[in-house]
Short mmCIF file of N, CA and C in Angstrom, two decimals:
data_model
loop_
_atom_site.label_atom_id
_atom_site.label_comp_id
_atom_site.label_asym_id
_atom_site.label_seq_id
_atom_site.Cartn_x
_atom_site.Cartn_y
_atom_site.Cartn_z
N UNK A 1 0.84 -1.18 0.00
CA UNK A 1 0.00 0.00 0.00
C UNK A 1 0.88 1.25 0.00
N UNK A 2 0.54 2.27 -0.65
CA UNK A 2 1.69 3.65 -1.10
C UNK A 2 1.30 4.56 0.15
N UNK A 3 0.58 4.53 0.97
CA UNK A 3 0.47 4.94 2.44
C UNK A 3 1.16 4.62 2.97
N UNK A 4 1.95 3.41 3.31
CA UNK A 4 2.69 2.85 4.21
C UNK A 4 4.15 3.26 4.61
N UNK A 5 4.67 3.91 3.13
CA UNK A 5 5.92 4.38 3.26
C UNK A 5 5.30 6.07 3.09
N UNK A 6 6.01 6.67 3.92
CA UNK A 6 5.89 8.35 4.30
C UNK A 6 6.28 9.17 2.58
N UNK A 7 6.83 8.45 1.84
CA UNK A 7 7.34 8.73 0.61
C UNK A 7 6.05 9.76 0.18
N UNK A 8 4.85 8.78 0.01
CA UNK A 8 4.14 9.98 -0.45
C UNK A 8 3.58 10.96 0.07
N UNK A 9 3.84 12.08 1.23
CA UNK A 9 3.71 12.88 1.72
C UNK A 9 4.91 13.96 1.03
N UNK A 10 6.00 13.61 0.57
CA UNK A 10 6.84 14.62 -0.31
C UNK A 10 6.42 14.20 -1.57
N UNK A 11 5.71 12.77 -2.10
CA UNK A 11 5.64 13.61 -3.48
C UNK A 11 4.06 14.19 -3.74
N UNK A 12 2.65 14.36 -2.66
CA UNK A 12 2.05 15.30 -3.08
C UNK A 12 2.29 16.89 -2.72
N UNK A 13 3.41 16.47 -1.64
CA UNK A 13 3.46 18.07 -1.93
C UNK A 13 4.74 18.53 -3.09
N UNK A 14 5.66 17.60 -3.81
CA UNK A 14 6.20 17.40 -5.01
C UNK A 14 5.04 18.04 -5.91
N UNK A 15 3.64 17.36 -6.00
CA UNK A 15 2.81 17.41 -7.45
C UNK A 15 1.72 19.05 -6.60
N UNK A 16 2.25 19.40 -5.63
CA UNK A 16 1.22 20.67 -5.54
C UNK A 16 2.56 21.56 -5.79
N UNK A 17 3.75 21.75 -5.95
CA UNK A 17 4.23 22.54 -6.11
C UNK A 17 4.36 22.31 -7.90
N UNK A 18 4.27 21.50 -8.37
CA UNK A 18 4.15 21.32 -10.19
C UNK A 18 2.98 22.35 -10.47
N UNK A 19 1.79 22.05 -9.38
CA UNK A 19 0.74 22.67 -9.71
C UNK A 19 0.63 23.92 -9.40
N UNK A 20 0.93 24.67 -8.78
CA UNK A 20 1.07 25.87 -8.44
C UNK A 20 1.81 26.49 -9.96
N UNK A 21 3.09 25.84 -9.62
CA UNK A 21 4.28 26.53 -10.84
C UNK A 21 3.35 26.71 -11.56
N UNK A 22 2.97 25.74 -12.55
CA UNK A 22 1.62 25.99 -13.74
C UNK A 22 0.77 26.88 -13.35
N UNK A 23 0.10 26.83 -12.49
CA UNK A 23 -0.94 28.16 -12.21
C UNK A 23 -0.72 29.34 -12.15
N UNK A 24 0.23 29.48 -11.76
CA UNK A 24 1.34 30.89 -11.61
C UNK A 24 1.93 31.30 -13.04
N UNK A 25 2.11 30.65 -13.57
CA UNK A 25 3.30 30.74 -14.68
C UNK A 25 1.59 30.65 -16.27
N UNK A 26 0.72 30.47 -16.55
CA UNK A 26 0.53 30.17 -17.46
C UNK A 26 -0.66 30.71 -17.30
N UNK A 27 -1.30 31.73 -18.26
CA UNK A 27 -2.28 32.89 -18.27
C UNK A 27 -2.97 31.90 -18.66
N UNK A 28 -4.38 31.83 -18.43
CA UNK A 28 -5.46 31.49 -19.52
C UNK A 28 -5.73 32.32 -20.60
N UNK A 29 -6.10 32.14 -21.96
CA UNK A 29 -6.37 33.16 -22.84
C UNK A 29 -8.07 33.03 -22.28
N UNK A 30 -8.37 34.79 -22.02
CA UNK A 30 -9.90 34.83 -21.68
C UNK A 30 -10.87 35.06 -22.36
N UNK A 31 -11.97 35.41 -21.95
CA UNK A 31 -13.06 35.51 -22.86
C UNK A 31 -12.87 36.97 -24.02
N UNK A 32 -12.21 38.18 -23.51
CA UNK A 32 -11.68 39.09 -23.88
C UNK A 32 -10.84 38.62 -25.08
N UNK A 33 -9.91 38.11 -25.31
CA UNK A 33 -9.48 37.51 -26.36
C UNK A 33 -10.14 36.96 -27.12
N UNK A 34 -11.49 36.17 -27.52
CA UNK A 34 -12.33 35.89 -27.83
C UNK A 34 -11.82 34.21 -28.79
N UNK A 35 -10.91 33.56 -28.43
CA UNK A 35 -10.01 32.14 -28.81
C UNK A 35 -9.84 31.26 -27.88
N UNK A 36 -9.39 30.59 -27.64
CA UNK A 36 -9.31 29.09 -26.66
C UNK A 36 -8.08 28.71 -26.89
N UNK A 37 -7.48 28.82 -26.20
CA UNK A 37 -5.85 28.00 -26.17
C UNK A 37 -5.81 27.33 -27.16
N UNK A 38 -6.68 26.16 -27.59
CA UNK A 38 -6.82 25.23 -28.85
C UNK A 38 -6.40 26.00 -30.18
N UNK A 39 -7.24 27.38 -30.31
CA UNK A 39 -7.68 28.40 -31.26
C UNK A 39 -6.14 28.98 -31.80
N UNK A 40 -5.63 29.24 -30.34
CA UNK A 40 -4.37 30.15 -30.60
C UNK A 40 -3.35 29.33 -31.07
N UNK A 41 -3.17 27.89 -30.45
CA UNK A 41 -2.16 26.84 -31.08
C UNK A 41 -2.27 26.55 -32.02
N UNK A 42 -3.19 26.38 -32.30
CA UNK A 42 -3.34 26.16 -34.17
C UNK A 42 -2.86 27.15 -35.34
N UNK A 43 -3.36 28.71 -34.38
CA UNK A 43 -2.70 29.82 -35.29
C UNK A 43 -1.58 29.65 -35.25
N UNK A 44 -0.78 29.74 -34.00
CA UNK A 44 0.65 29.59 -33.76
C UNK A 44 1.33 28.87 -34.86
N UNK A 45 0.89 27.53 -34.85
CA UNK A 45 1.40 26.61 -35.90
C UNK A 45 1.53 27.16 -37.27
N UNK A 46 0.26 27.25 -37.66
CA UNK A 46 0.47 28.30 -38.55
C UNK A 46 1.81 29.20 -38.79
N UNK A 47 2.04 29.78 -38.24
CA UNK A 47 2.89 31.01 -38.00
C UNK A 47 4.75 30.03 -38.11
N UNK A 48 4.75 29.05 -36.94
CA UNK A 48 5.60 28.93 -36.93
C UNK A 48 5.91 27.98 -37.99
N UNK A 49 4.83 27.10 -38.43
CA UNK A 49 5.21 26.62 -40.15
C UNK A 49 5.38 27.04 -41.22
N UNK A 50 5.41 28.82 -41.14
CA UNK A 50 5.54 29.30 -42.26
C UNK A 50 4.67 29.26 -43.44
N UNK A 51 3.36 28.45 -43.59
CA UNK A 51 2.83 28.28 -44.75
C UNK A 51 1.54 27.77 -44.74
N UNK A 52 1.31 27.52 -45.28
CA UNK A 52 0.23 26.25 -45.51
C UNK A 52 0.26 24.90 -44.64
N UNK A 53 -0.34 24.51 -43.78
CA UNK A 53 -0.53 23.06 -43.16
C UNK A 53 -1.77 22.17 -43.53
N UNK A 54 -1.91 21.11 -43.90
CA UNK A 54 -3.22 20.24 -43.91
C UNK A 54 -3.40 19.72 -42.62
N UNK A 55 -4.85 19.45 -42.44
CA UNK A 55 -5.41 19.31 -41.34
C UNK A 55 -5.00 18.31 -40.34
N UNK A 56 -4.58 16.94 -41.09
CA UNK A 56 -3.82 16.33 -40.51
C UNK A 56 -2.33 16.27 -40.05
N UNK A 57 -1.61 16.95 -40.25
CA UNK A 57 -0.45 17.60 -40.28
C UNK A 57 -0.73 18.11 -39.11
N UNK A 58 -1.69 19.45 -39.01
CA UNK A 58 -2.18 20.44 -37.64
C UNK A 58 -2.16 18.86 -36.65
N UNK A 59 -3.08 18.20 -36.87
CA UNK A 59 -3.47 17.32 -35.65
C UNK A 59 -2.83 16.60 -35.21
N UNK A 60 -0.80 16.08 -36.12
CA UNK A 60 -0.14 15.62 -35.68
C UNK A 60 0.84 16.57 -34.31
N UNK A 61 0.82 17.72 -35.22
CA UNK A 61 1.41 18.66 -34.53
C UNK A 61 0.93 19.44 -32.87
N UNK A 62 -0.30 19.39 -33.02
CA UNK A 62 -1.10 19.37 -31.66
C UNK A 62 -1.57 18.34 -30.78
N UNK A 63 -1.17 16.99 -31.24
CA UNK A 63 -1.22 15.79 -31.00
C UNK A 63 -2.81 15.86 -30.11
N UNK A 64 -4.09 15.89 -31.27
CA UNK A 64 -5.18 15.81 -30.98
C UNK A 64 -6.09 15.43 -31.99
N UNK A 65 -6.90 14.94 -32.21
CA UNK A 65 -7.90 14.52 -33.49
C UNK A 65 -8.06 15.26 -34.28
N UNK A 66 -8.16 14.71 -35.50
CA UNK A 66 -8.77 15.06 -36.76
C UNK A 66 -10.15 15.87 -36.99
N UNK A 67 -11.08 15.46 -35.85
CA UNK A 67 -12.34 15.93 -35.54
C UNK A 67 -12.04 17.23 -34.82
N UNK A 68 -11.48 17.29 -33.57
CA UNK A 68 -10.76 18.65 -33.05
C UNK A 68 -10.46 19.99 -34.05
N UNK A 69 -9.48 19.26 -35.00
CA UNK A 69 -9.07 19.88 -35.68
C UNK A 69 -10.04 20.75 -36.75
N UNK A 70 -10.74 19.82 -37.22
CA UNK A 70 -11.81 20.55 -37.90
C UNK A 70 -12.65 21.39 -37.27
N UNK A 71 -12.95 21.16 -35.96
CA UNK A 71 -13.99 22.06 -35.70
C UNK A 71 -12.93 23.13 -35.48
N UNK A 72 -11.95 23.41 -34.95
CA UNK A 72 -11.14 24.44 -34.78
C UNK A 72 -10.96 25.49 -35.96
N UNK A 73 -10.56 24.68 -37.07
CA UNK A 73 -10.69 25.05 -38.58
C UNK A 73 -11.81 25.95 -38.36
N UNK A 74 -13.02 25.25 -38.77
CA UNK A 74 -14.18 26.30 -38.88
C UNK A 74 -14.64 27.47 -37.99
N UNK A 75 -14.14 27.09 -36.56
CA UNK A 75 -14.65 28.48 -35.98
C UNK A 75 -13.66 29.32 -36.23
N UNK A 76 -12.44 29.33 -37.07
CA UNK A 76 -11.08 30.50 -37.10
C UNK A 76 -11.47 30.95 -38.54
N UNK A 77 -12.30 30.41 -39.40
CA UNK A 77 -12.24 30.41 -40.64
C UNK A 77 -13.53 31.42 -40.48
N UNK A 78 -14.64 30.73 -39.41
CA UNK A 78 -15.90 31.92 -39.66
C UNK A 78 -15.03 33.28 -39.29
N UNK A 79 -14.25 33.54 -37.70
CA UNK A 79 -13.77 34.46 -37.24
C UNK A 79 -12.53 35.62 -38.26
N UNK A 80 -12.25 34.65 -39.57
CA UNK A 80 -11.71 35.39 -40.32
C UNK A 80 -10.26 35.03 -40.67
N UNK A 81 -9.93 34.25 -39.46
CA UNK A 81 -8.72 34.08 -39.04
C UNK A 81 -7.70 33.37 -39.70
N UNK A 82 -8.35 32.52 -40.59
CA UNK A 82 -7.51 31.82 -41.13
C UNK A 82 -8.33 31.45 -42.09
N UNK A 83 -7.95 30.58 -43.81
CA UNK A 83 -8.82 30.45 -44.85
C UNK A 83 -8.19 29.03 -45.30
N UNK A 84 -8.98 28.04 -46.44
CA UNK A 84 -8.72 27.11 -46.72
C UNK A 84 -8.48 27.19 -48.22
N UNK A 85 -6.92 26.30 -48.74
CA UNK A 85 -7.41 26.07 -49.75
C UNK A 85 -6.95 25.24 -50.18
N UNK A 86 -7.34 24.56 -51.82
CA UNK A 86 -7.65 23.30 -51.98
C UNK A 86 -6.49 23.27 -53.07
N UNK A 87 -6.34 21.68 -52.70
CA UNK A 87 -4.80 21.37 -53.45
C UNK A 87 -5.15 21.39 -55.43
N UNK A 88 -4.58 22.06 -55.65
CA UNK A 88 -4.46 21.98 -57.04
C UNK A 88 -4.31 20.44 -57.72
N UNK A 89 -3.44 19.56 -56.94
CA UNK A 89 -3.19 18.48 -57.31
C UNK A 89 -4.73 17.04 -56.65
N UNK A 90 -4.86 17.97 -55.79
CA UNK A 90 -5.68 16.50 -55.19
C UNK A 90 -6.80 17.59 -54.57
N UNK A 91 -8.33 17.43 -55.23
CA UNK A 91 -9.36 18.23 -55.14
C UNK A 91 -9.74 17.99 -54.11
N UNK A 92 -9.24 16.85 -53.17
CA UNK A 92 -9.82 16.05 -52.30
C UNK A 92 -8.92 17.14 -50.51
N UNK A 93 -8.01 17.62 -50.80
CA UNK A 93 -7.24 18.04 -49.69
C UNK A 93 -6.87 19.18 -50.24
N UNK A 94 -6.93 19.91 -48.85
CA UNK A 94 -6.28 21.64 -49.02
C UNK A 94 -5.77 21.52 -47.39
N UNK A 95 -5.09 23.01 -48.05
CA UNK A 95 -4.36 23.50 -46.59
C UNK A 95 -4.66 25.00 -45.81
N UNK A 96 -4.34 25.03 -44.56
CA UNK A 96 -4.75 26.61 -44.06
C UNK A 96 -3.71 27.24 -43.67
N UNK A 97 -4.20 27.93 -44.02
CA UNK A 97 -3.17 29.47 -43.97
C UNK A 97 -4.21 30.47 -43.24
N UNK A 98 -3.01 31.23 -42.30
CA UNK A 98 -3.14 32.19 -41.66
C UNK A 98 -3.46 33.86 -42.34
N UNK A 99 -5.00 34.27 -41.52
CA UNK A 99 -4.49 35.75 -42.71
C UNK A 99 -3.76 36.72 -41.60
N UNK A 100 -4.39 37.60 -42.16
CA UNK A 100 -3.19 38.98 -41.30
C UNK A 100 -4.29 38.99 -40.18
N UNK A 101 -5.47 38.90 -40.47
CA UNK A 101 -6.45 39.00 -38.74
C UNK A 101 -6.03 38.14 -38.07
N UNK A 102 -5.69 37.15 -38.07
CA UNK A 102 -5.13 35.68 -37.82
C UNK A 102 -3.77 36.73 -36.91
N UNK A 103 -3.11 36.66 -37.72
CA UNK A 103 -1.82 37.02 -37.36
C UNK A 103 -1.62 38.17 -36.25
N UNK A 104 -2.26 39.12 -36.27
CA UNK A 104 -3.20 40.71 -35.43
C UNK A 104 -3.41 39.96 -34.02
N UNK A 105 -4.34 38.71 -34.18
CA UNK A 105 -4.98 38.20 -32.70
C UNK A 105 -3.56 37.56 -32.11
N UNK A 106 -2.87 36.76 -32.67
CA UNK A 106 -2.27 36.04 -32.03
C UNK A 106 -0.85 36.86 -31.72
N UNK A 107 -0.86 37.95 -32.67
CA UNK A 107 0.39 38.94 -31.60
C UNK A 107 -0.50 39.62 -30.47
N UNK A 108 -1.41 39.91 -31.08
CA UNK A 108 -1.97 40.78 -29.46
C UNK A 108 -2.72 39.67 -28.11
N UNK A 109 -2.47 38.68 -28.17
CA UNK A 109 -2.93 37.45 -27.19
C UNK A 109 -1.44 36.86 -26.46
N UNK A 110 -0.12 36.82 -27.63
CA UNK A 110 1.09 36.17 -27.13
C UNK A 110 2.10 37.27 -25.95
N UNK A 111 1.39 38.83 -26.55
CA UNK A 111 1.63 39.42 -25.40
C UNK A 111 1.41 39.19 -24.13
N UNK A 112 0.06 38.83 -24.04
CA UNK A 112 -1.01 38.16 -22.55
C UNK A 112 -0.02 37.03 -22.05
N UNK A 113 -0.51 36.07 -22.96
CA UNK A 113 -0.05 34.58 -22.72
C UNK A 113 1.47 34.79 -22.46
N UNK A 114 2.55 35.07 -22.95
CA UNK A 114 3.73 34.65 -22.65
C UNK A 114 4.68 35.80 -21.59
N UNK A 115 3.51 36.44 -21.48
CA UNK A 115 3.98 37.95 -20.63
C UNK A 115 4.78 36.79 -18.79
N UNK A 116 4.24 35.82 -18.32
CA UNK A 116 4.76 35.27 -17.61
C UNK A 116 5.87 34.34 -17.33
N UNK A 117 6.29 33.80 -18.86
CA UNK A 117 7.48 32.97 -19.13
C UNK A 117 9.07 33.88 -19.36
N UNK A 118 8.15 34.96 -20.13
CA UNK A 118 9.41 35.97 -20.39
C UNK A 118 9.75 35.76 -19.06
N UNK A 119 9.00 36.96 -18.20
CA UNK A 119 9.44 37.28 -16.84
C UNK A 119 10.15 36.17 -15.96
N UNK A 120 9.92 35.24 -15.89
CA UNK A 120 10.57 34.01 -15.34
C UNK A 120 12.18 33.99 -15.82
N UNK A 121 12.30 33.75 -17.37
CA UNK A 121 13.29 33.90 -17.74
C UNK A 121 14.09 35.05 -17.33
N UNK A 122 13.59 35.78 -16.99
CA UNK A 122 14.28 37.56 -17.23
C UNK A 122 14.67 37.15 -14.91
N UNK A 123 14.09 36.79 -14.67
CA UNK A 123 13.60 36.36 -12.90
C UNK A 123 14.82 35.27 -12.49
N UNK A 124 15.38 34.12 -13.49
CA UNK A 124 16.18 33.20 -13.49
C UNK A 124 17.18 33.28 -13.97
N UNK A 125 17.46 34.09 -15.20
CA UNK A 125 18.47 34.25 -16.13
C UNK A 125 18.40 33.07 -16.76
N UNK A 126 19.37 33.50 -17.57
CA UNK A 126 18.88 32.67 -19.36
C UNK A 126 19.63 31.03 -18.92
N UNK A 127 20.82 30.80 -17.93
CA UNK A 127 21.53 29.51 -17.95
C UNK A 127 20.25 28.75 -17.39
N UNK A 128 20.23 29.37 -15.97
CA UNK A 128 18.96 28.74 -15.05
C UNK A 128 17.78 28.33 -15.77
N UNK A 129 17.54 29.22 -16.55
CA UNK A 129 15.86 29.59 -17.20
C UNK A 129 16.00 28.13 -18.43
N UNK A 130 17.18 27.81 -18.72
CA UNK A 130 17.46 26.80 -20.13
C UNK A 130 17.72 25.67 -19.22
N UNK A 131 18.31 25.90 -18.06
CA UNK A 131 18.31 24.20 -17.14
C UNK A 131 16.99 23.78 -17.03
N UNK A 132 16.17 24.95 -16.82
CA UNK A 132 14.98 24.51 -16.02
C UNK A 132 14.02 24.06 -17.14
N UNK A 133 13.91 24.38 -18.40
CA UNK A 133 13.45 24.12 -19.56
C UNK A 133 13.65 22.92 -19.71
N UNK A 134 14.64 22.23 -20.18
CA UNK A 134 15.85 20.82 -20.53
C UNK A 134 15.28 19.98 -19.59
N UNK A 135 15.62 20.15 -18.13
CA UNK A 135 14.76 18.95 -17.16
C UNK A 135 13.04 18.81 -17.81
N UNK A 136 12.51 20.19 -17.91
CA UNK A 136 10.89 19.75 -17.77
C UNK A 136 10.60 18.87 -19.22
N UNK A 137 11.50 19.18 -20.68
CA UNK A 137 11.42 18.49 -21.78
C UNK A 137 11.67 17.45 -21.35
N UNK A 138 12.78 16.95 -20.34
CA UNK A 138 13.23 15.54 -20.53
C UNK A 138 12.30 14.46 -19.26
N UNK A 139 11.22 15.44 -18.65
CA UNK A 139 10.41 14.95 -17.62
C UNK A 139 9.07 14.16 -19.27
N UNK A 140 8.76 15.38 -19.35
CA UNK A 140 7.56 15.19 -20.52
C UNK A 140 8.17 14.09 -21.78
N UNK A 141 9.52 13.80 -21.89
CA UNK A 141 9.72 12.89 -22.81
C UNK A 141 9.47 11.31 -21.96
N UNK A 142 9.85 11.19 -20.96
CA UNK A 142 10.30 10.36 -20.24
C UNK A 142 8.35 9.80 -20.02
N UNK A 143 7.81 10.26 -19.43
CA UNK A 143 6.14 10.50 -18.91
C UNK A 143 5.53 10.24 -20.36
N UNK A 144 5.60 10.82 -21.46
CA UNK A 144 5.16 10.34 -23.04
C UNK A 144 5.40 8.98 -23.36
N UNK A 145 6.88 8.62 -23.22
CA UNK A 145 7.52 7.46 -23.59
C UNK A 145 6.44 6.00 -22.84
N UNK A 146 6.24 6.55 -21.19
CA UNK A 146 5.35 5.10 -20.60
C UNK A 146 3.82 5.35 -21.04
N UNK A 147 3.58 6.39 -21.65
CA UNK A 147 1.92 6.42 -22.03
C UNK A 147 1.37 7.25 -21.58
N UNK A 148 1.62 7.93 -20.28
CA UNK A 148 1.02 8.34 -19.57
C UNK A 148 0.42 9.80 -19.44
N UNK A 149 0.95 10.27 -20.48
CA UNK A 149 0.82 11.94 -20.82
C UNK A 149 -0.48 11.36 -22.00
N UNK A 150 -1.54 11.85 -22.32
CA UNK A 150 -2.33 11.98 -23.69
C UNK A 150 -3.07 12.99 -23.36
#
């Protein structure tokens, strides 16, 4: 029984200090922004792919469904945000691209959102701030690898 050894008394307060960090450290995008974390990652992608992505591509990259993905598609596409288009070669598949409204929301939201990581970094300095990065990648690789992250 995991009661028996005192062990887990340091690691929930181990997993309330994970939880805090996160709460502290990571804005919600709000209703004011008028997007969903989902909304903005997808733009992001966008952005940071430089181009055109197909839908499945997005859903590898956000590691979330195909169905997700679409509905995401359509509410950014009513909002303006982004447009579809269809492969010249295969009538059957297109890709989305980001427009400049697209691009407008997600600089004026990454201000919000990342306004707390900067500061951390800027709070730790850049060696500290890149140790502390490196462990949490190699926590989340390690936690992926047994399944247990989805």
């Amino acid at each position: 029984m995991i009661m028996e050894n005192n062990d887990w008394i340091t690691m929930v307060e181990n997993m309330n200090e994970i939880r805090l960090f996160s709460r502290l450290l990571i804005r919600r995008v709000t209703k004011e922004h008028e997007i969903s974390t989902q909304h903005l990652d997808l733009l992001s992608q966008l952005i940071i792919n430089n181009g055109g992505m197909t839908p499945l591509r997005l859903s590898k990259a956000m590691c979330v469904s195909k169905t997700i993905i679409s509905r995401l598609i359509e509410g950014l596409s009513q909002a303006g945000y982004v447009v579809k288009k269809q492969d010249s070669h295969d009538k059957r598949s297109y890709s989305i691209f980001i427009t400049e409204a697209g691009e407008k929301k997600v600089d004026e939201i990454l201000k919000f959102y990342l306004g707390p990581i900067y500061n951390l970094r800027r709070k730790l300095g850049d060696k500290d701030f890149s140790e502390l990065m490196y462990f949490i990648e190699m926590a989340n690789k390690k936690i992926g690898e047994e399944g247990e992250l989805e």
